[in-house]
Short mmCIF file of C-alpha atoms and ligand atoms in Angstrom, two decimals:
data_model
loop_
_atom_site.label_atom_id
_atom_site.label_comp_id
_atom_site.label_asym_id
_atom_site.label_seq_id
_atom_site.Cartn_x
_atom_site.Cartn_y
_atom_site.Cartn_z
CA UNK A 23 0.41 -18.44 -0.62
CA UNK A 24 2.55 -16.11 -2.73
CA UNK A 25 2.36 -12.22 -2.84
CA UNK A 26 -0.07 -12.13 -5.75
CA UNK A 27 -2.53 -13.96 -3.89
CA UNK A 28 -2.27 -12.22 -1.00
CA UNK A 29 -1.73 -8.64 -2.78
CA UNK A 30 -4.78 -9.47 -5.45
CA UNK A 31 -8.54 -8.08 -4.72
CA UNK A 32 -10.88 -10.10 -6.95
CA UNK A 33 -14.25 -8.73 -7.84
CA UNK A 34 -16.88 -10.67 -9.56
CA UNK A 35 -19.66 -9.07 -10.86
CA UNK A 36 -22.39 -11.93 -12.28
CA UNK A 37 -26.06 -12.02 -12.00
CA UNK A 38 -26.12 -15.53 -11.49
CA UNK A 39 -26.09 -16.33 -7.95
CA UNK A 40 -24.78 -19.80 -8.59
CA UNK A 41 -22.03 -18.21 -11.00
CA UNK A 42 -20.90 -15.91 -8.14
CA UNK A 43 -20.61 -19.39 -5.13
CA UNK A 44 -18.98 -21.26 -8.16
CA UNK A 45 -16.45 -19.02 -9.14
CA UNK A 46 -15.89 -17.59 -5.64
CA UNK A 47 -14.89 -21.85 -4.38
CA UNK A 48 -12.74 -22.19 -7.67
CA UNK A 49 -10.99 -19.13 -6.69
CA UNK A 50 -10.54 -20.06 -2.93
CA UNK A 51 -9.34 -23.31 -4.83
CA UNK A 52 -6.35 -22.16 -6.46
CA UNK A 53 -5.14 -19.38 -3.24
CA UNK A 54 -7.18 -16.05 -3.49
CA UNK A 55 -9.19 -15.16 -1.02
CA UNK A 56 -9.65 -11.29 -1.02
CA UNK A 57 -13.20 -12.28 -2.86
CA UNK A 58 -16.16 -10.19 -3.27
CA UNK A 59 -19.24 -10.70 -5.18
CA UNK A 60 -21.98 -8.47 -6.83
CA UNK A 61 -25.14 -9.77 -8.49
CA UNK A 62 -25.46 -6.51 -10.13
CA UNK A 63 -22.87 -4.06 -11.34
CA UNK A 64 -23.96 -0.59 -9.86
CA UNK A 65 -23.80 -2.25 -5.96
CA UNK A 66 -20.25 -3.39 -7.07
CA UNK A 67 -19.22 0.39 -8.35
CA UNK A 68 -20.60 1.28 -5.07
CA UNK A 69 -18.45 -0.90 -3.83
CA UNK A 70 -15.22 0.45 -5.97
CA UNK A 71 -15.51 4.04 -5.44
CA UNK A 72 -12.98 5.84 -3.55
CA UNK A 73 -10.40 2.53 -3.23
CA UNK A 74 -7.18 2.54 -4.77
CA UNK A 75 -7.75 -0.39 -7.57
CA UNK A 76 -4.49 -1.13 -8.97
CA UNK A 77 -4.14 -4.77 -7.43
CA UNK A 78 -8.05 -5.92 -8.05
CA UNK A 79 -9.21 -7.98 -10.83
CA UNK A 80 -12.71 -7.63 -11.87
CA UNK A 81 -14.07 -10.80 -13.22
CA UNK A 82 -17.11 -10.08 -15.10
CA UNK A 83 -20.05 -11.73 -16.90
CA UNK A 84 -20.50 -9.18 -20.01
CA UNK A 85 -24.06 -10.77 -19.76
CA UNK A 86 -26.34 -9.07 -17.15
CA UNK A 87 -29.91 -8.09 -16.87
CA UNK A 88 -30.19 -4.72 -15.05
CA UNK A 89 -26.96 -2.43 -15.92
CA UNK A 90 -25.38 -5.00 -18.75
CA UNK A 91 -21.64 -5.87 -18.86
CA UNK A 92 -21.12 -3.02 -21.53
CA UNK A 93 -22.68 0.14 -19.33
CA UNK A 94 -20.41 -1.22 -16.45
CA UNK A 95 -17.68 -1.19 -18.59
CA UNK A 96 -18.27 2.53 -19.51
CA UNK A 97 -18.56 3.04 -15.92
CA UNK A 98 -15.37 1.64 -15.16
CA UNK A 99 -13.33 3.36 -18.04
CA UNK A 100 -15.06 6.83 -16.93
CA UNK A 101 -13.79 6.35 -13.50
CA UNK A 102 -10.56 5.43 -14.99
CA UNK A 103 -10.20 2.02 -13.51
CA UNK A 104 -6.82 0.81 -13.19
CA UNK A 105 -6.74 -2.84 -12.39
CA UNK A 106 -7.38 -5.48 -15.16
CA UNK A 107 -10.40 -7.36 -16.30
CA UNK A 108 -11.49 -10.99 -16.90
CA UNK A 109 -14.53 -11.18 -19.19
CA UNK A 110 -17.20 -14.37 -18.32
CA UNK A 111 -19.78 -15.01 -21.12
CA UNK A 112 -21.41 -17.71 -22.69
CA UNK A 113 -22.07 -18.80 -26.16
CA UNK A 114 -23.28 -14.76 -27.45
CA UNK A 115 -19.71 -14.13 -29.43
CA UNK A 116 -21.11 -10.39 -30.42
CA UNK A 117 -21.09 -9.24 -26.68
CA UNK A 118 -17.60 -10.70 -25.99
CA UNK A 119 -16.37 -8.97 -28.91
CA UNK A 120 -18.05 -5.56 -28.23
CA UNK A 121 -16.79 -5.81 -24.74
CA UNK A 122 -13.64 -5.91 -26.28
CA UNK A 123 -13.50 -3.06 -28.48
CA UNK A 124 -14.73 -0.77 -25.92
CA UNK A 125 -12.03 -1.69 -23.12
CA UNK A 126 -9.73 -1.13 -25.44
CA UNK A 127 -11.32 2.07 -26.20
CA UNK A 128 -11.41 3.56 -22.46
CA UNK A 129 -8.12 1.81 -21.86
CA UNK A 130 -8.88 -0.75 -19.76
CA UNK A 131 -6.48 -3.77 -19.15
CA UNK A 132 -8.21 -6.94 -20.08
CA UNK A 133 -6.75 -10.07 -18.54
CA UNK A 134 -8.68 -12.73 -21.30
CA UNK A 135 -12.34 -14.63 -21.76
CA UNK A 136 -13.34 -17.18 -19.51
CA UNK A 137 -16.53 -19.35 -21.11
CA UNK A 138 -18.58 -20.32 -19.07
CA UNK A 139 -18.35 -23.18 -17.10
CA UNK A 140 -15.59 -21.85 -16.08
CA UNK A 141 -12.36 -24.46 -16.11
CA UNK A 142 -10.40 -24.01 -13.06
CA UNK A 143 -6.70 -24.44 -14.58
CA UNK A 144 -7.39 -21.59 -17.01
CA UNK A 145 -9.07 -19.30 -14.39
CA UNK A 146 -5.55 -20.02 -12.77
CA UNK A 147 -3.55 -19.19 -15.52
CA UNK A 148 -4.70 -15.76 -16.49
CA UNK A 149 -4.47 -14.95 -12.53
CA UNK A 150 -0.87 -16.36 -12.83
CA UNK A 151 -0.40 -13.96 -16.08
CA UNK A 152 -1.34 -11.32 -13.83
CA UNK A 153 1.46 -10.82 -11.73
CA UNK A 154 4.41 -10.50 -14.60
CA UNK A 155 1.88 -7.85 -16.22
CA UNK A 156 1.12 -5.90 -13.84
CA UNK A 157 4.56 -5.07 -12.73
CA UNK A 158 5.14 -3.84 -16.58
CA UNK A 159 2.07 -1.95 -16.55
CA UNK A 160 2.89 -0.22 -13.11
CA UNK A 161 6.43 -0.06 -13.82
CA UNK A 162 7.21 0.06 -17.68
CA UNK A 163 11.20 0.60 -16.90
CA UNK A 164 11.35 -1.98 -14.93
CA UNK A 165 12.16 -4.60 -17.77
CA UNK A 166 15.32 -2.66 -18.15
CA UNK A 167 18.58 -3.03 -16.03
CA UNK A 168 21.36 -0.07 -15.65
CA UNK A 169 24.54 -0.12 -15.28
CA UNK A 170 26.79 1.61 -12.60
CA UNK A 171 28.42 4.17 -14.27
CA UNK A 172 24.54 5.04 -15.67
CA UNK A 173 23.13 5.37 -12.07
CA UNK A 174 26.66 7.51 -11.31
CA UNK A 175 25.90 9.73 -13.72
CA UNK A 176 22.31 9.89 -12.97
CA UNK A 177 22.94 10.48 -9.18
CA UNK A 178 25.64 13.50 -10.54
CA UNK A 179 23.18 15.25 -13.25
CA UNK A 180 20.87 15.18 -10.27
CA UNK A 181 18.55 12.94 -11.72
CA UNK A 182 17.50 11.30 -8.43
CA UNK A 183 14.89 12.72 -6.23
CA UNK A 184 12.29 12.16 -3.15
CA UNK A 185 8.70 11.30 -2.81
CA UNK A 186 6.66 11.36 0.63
CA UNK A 187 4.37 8.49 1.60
CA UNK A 188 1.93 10.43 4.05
CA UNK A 189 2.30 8.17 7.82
CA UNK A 190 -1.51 9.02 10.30
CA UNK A 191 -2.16 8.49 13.31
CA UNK A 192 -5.19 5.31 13.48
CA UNK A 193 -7.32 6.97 15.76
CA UNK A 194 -7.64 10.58 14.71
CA UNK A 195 -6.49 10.68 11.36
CA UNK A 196 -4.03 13.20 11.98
CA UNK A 197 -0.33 13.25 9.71
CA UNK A 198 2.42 13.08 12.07
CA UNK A 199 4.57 11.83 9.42
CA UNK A 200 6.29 10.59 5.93
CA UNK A 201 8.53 8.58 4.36
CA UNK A 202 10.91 9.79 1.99
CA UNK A 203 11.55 7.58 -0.97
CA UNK A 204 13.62 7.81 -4.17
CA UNK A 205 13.05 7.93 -7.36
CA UNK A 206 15.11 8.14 -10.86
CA UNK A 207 13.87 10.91 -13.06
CA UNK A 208 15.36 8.68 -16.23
CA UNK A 209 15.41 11.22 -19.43
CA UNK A 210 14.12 8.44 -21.54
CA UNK A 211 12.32 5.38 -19.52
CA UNK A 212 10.79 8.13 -17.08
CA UNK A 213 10.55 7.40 -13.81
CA UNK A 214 12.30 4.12 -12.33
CA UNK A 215 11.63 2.72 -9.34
CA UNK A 216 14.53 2.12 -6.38
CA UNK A 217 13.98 -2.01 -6.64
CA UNK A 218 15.70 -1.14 -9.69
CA UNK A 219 19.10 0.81 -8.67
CA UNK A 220 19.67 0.06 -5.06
CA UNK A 221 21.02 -3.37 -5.12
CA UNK A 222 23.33 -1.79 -7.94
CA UNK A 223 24.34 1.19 -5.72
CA UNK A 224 25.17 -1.19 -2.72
CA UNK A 225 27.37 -3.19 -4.97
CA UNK A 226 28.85 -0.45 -6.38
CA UNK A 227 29.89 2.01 -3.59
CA UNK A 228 27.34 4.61 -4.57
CA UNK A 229 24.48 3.87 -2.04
CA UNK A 230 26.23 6.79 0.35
CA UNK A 231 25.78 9.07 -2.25
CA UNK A 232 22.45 7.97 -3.20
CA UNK A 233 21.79 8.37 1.17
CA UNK A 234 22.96 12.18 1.37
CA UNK A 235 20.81 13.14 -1.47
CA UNK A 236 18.25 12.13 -0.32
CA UNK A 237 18.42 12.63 3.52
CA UNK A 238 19.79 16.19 2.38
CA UNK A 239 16.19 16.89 -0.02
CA UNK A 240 14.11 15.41 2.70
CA UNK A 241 15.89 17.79 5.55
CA UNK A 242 14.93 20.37 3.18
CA UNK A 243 11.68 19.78 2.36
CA UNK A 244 10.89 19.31 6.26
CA UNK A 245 11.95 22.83 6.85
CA UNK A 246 10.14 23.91 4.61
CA UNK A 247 6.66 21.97 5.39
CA UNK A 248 7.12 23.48 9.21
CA UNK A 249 7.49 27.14 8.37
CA UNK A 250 3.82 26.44 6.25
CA UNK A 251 2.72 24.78 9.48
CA UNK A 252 3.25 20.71 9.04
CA UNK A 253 5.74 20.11 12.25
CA UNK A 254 6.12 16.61 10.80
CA UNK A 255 8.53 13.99 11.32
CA UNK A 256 10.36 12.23 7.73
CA UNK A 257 11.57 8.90 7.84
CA UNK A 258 14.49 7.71 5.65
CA UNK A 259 15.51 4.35 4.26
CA UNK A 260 19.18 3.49 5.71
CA UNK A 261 20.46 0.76 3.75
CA UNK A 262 23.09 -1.65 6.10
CA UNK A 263 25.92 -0.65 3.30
CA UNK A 264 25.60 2.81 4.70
CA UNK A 265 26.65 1.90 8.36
CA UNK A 266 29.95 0.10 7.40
CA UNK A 267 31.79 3.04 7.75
CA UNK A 268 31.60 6.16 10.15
CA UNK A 269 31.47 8.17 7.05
CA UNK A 270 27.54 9.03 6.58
CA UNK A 271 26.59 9.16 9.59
CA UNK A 272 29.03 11.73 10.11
CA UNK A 273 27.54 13.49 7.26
CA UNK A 274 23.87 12.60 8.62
CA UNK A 275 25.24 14.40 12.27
CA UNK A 276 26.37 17.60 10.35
CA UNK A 277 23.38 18.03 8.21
CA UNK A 278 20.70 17.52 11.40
CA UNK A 279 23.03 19.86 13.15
CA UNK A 280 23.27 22.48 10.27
CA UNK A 281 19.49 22.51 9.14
CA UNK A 282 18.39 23.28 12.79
CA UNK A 283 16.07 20.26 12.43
CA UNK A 284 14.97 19.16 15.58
CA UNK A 285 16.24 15.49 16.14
CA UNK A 286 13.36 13.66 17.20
CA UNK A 287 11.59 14.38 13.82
CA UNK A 288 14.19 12.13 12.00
CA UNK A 289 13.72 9.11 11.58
CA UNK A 290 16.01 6.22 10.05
CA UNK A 291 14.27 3.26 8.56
CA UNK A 292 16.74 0.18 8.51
CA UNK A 293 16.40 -3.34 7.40
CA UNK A 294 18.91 -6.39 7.52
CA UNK A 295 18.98 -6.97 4.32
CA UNK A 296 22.64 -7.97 3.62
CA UNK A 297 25.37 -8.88 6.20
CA UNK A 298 26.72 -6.20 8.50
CA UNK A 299 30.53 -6.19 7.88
CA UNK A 300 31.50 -5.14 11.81
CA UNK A 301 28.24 -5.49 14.03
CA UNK A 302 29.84 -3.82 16.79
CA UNK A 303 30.42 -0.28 14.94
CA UNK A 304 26.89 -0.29 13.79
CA UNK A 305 25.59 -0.72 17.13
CA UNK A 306 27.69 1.64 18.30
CA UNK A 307 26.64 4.33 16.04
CA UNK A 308 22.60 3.59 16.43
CA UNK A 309 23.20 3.72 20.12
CA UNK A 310 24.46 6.93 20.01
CA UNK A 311 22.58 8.58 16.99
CA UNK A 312 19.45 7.41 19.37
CA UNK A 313 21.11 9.51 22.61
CA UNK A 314 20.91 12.20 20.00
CA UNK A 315 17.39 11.44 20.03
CA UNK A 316 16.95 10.42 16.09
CA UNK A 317 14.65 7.55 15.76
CA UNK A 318 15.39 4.24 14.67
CA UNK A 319 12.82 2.34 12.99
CA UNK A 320 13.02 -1.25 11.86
CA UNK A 321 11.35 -1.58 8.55
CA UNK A 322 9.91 -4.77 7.03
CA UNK A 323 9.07 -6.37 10.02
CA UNK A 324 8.25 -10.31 9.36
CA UNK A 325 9.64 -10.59 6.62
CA UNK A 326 12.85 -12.53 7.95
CA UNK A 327 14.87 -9.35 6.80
CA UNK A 328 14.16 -7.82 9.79
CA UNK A 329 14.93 -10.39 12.70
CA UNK A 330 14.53 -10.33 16.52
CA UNK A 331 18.11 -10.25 17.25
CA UNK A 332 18.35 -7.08 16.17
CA UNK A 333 15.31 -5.98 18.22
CA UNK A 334 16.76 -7.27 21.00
CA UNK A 335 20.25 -5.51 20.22
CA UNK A 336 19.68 -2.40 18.57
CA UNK A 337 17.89 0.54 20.38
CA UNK A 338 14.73 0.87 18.45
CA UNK A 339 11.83 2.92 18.56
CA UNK A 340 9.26 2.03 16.18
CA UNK A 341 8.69 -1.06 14.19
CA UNK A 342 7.12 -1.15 11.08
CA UNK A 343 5.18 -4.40 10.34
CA UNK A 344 5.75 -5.38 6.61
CA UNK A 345 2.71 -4.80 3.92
CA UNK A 346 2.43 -8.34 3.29
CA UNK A 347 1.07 -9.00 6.78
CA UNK A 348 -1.33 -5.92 6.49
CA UNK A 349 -2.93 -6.18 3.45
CA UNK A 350 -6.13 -8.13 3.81
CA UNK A 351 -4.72 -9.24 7.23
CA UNK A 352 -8.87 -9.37 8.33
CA UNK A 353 -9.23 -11.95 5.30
CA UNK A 354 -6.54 -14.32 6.34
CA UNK A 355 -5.99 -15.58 9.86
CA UNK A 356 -2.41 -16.50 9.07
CA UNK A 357 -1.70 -13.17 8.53
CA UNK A 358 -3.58 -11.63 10.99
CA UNK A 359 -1.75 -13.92 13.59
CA UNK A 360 1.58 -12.24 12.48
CA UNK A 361 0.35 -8.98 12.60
CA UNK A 362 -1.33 -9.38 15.97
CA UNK A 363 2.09 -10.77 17.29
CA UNK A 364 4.03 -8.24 16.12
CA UNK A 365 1.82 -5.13 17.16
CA UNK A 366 1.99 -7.40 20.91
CA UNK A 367 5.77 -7.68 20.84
CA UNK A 368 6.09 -4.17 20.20
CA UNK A 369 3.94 -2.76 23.12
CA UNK A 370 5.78 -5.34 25.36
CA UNK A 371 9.19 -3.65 24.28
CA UNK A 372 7.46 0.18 24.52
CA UNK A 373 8.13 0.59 20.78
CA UNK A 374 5.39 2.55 18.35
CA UNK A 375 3.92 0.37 15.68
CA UNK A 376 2.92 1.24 12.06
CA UNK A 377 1.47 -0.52 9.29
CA UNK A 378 2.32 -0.33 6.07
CA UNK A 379 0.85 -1.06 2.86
CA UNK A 380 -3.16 0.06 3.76
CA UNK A 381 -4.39 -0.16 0.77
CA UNK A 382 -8.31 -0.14 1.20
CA UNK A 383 -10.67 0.55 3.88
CA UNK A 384 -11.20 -3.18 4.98
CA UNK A 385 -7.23 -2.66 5.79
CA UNK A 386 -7.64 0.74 7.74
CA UNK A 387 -11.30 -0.35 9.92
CA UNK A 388 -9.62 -3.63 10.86
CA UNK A 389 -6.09 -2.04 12.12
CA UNK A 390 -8.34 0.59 13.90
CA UNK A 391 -9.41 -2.24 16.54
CA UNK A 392 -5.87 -3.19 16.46
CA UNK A 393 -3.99 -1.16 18.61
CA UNK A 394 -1.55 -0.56 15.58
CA UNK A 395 -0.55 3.48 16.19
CA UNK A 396 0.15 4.32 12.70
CA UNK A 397 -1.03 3.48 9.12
CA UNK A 398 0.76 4.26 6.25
CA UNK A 399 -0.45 2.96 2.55
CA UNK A 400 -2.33 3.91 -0.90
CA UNK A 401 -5.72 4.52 0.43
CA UNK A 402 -4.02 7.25 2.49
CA UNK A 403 -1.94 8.60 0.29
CA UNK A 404 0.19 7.20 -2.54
CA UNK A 405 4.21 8.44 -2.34
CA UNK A 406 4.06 12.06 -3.82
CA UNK A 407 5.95 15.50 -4.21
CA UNK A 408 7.20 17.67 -1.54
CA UNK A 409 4.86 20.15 -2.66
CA UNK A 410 1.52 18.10 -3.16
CA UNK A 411 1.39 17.05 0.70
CA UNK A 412 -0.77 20.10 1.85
CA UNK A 413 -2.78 19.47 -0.46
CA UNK A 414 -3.69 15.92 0.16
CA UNK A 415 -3.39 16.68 3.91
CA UNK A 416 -6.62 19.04 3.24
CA UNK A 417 -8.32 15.91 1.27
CA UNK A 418 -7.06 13.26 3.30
CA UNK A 419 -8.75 15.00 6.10
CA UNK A 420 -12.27 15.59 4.75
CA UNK A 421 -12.08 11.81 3.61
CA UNK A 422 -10.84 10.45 7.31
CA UNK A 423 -14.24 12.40 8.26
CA UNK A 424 -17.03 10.29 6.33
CA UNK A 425 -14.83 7.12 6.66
CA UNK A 426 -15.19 8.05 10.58
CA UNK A 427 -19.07 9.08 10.12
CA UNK A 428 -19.90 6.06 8.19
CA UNK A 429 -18.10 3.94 10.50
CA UNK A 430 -19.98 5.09 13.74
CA UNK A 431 -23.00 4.78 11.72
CA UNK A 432 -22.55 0.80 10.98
CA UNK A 433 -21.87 0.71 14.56
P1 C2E B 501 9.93 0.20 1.85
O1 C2E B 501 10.89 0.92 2.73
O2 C2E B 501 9.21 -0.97 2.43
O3 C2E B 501 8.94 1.30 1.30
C1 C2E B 501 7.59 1.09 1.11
C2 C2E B 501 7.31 0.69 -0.31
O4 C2E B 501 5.96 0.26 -0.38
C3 C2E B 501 7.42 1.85 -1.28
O5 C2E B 501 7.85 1.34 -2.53
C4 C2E B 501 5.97 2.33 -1.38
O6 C2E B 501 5.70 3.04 -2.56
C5 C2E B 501 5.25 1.01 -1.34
N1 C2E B 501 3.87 1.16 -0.85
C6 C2E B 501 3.35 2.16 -0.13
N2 C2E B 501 2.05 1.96 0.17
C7 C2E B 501 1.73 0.77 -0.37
C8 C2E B 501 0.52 -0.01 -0.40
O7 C2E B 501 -0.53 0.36 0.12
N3 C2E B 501 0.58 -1.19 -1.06
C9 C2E B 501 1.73 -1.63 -1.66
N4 C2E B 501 1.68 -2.80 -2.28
N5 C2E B 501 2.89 -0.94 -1.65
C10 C2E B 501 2.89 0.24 -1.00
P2 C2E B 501 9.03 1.97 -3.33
O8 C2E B 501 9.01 3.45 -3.24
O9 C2E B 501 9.04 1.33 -4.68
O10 C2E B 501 10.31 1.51 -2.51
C11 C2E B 501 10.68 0.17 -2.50
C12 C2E B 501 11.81 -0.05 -1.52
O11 C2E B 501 13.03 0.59 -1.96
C13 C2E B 501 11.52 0.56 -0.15
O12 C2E B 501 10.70 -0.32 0.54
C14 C2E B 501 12.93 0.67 0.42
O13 C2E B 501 13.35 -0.54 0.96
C15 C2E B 501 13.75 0.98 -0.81
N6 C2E B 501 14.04 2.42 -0.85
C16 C2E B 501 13.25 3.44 -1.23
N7 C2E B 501 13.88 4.62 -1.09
C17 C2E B 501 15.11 4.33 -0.58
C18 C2E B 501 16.25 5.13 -0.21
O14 C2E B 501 16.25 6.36 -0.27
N8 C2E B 501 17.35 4.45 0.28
C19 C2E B 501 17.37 3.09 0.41
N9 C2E B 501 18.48 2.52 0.89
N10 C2E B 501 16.32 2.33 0.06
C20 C2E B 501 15.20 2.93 -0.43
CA1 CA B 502 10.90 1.91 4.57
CA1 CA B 503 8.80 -1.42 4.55
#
């Protein structure tokens, strides 16, 4: 299964009850099982309110009895829907091409036309499509590459700056946390994402620079969150490169000690990705960053990145099991077997658990019977300013509530 299939929600909305079993097998057929099907299109808006829609695909017959294709299309641009569309119709050309003219009207992202009956291997080709596309839509300056001296410059004209990815406890709601992660401010492509510079800035020695801006902001912003009243912890990314030298962790020491942050509300984020150049320094430094009482997190857990050696050798305190595994995890018993063995591991070594990449609320009720501590994800929070977390903490909160009413209810 690759990560579109397993990242991809697919919404069909056809009043044809055979249509919907048909459609639903082909798609099983060719790898996507996040499925869900609607006879008629207001029970699927229902459905879509209040979900973060980027990664769904809404395949839909612009032929239907009650509320047509075209109203639900109007619906859908009105709420500002922001995942793509496949259109089903029959022989009725007019329809197909009036469906057309209005998506592209209330900017909606259409996919292609499916006749119906639907053939299989072109079903499987738009989906394929998909994937490429999307990551332009999401991320337009992402089809460009930069070079070194560009990101240098960037990182000196202080172009680089955090966002905060809101971290809750499962069972209460509460925030007890965030992530800090960069972002390029580019004058011209806007704002580029850090799959695009840090490989670059570990290749070219400016990943330590890159680390002291942004632990620096997010000390910063922390202090400033806890004199308004948010005694939150903020997690940073530590990339390997920046442990093969004493050097920024020096720095790191200095800056904890001069902000008067209290330790334990750091916490460094680290992943294997590339090969540690002396293992025995890097241990040494976690070990005693950790008697300092920072936290040491181990990011992308499953993934391979992230291995049980260093479990076993490093002294960490959290473990953060990888969005692929959490992300329709209750559709998909291979995934659900590596998130269950993970969240197990973890309470057998003592070590706090969160989940990344929630991104609807089939993802947050099923880790709620999980024993996972923390969720972190887009239907809590996408990453956002320093200054917008109040804010959301306020919405986030009123939100948690009816999820939690509507929840007891159904039970
Ligand atoms: P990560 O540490 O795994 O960070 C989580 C990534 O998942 C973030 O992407 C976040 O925006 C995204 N995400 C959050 N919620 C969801 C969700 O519900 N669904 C999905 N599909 N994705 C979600 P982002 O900000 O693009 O960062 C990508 C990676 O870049 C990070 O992955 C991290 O490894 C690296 N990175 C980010 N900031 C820094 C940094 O300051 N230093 C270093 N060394 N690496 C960084
Ligand atoms: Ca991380
Ligand atoms: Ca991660």
């Amino acid at each position: 299964m690759n990560q579109a299939q397993i990242g991809t929600e697919i919404i069909i909305v056809d009043d044809n009850q055979f249509q919907l079993k048909l459609l639903s097998h082909q798609l099983s057929m060719v790898g996507y099982k996040c499925v869900t099907a609607f006879d008629d299109g207001q029970t699927a808006l229902d459905h879509m309110a209040d979900r973060f829609l980027d990664s769904t695909v809404v395949i839909l017959d612009v032929n239907m009895p009650n509320m047509n294709g075209l109203e639900f299309l109007q619906q859908l641009s009105k709420n500002q829907f922001s995942g793509s569309l496949l259109f089903v119709s029959d022989e009725n050309e007019e329809v197909l091409h009036l469906a057309e003219a209005l998506a592209s009207s209330g900017d909606l992202q259409v996919l292609g036309q499916l006749r119906k009956p639907v053939q299989q291997e072109q079903l499987q080709k738009y989906l394929n499509d998909l994937c490429s596309s999307k990551e332009n839509l999401l991320n337009p300056a992402k089809k460009h590459s930069y070079t070194a001296e560009q990101l240098k410059q960037a990182i000196e004209n202080g172009e680089l700056s955090n966002v905060y990815q809101p971290k809750v406890l499962l069972d209460t709601g509460a925030l007890v946390g965030v992530e800090a992660l960069v972002r390029w401010q580019h004058p011209q492509d806007g704002e580029v994402f850090p799959d695009k510079f840090i490989d670059l800035a570990e290749e070219n020695d400016l990943i330590d620079d890159i680390a002291r801006q942004v632990l620096r902001n997010a000390l910063k912003d922390s202090q400033i969150w806890k004199k308004s009243g948010m005694d939150i912890s903020v997690a940073v990314n530590i990339s390997m490169y920046n442990l093969n030298t004493r050097q920024f962790i020096r720095y790191l020491e200095n800056e904890l000690l001069s902000s008067g942050m209290n330790p334990q509300n750091l916490i460094l984020e680290l992943t294997e990705t590339k090969l540690v150049k002396d293992y025995s320094l890097v241990l040494d430094m976690l070990t005693r960053l950790r008697l300092r009482r920072v936290n040491l997190s181990i990011d992308d857990f499953g993934t391979g990145q992230s291995s049980l050696m260093q479990l076993r050798d490093i002294p960490f305190n959290e473990l953060k099991i990888d969005k692929g595994f959490v992300h329709s995890a209750c559709n998909d018993e291979g995934l659900h077997g590596v998130l269950d063995g993970s969240l197990q591991l973890a309470k057998n070594l003592g070590i706090k658990t969160v989940a990344e990449g929630v991104e609807d609320e089939a993802d947050w009720s099923f880790l709620g019977n999980s024993g996972c501590d923390l969720a972190q994800g887009y239907f809590i929070g996408k990453p956002m300013k320093a200054e917008e977390l109040a804010g959301w903490r306020g919405q986030w909160m009123t939100r948690y509530e009816k999820i939690s009413v509507a929840a007891q209810a159904e039970n």
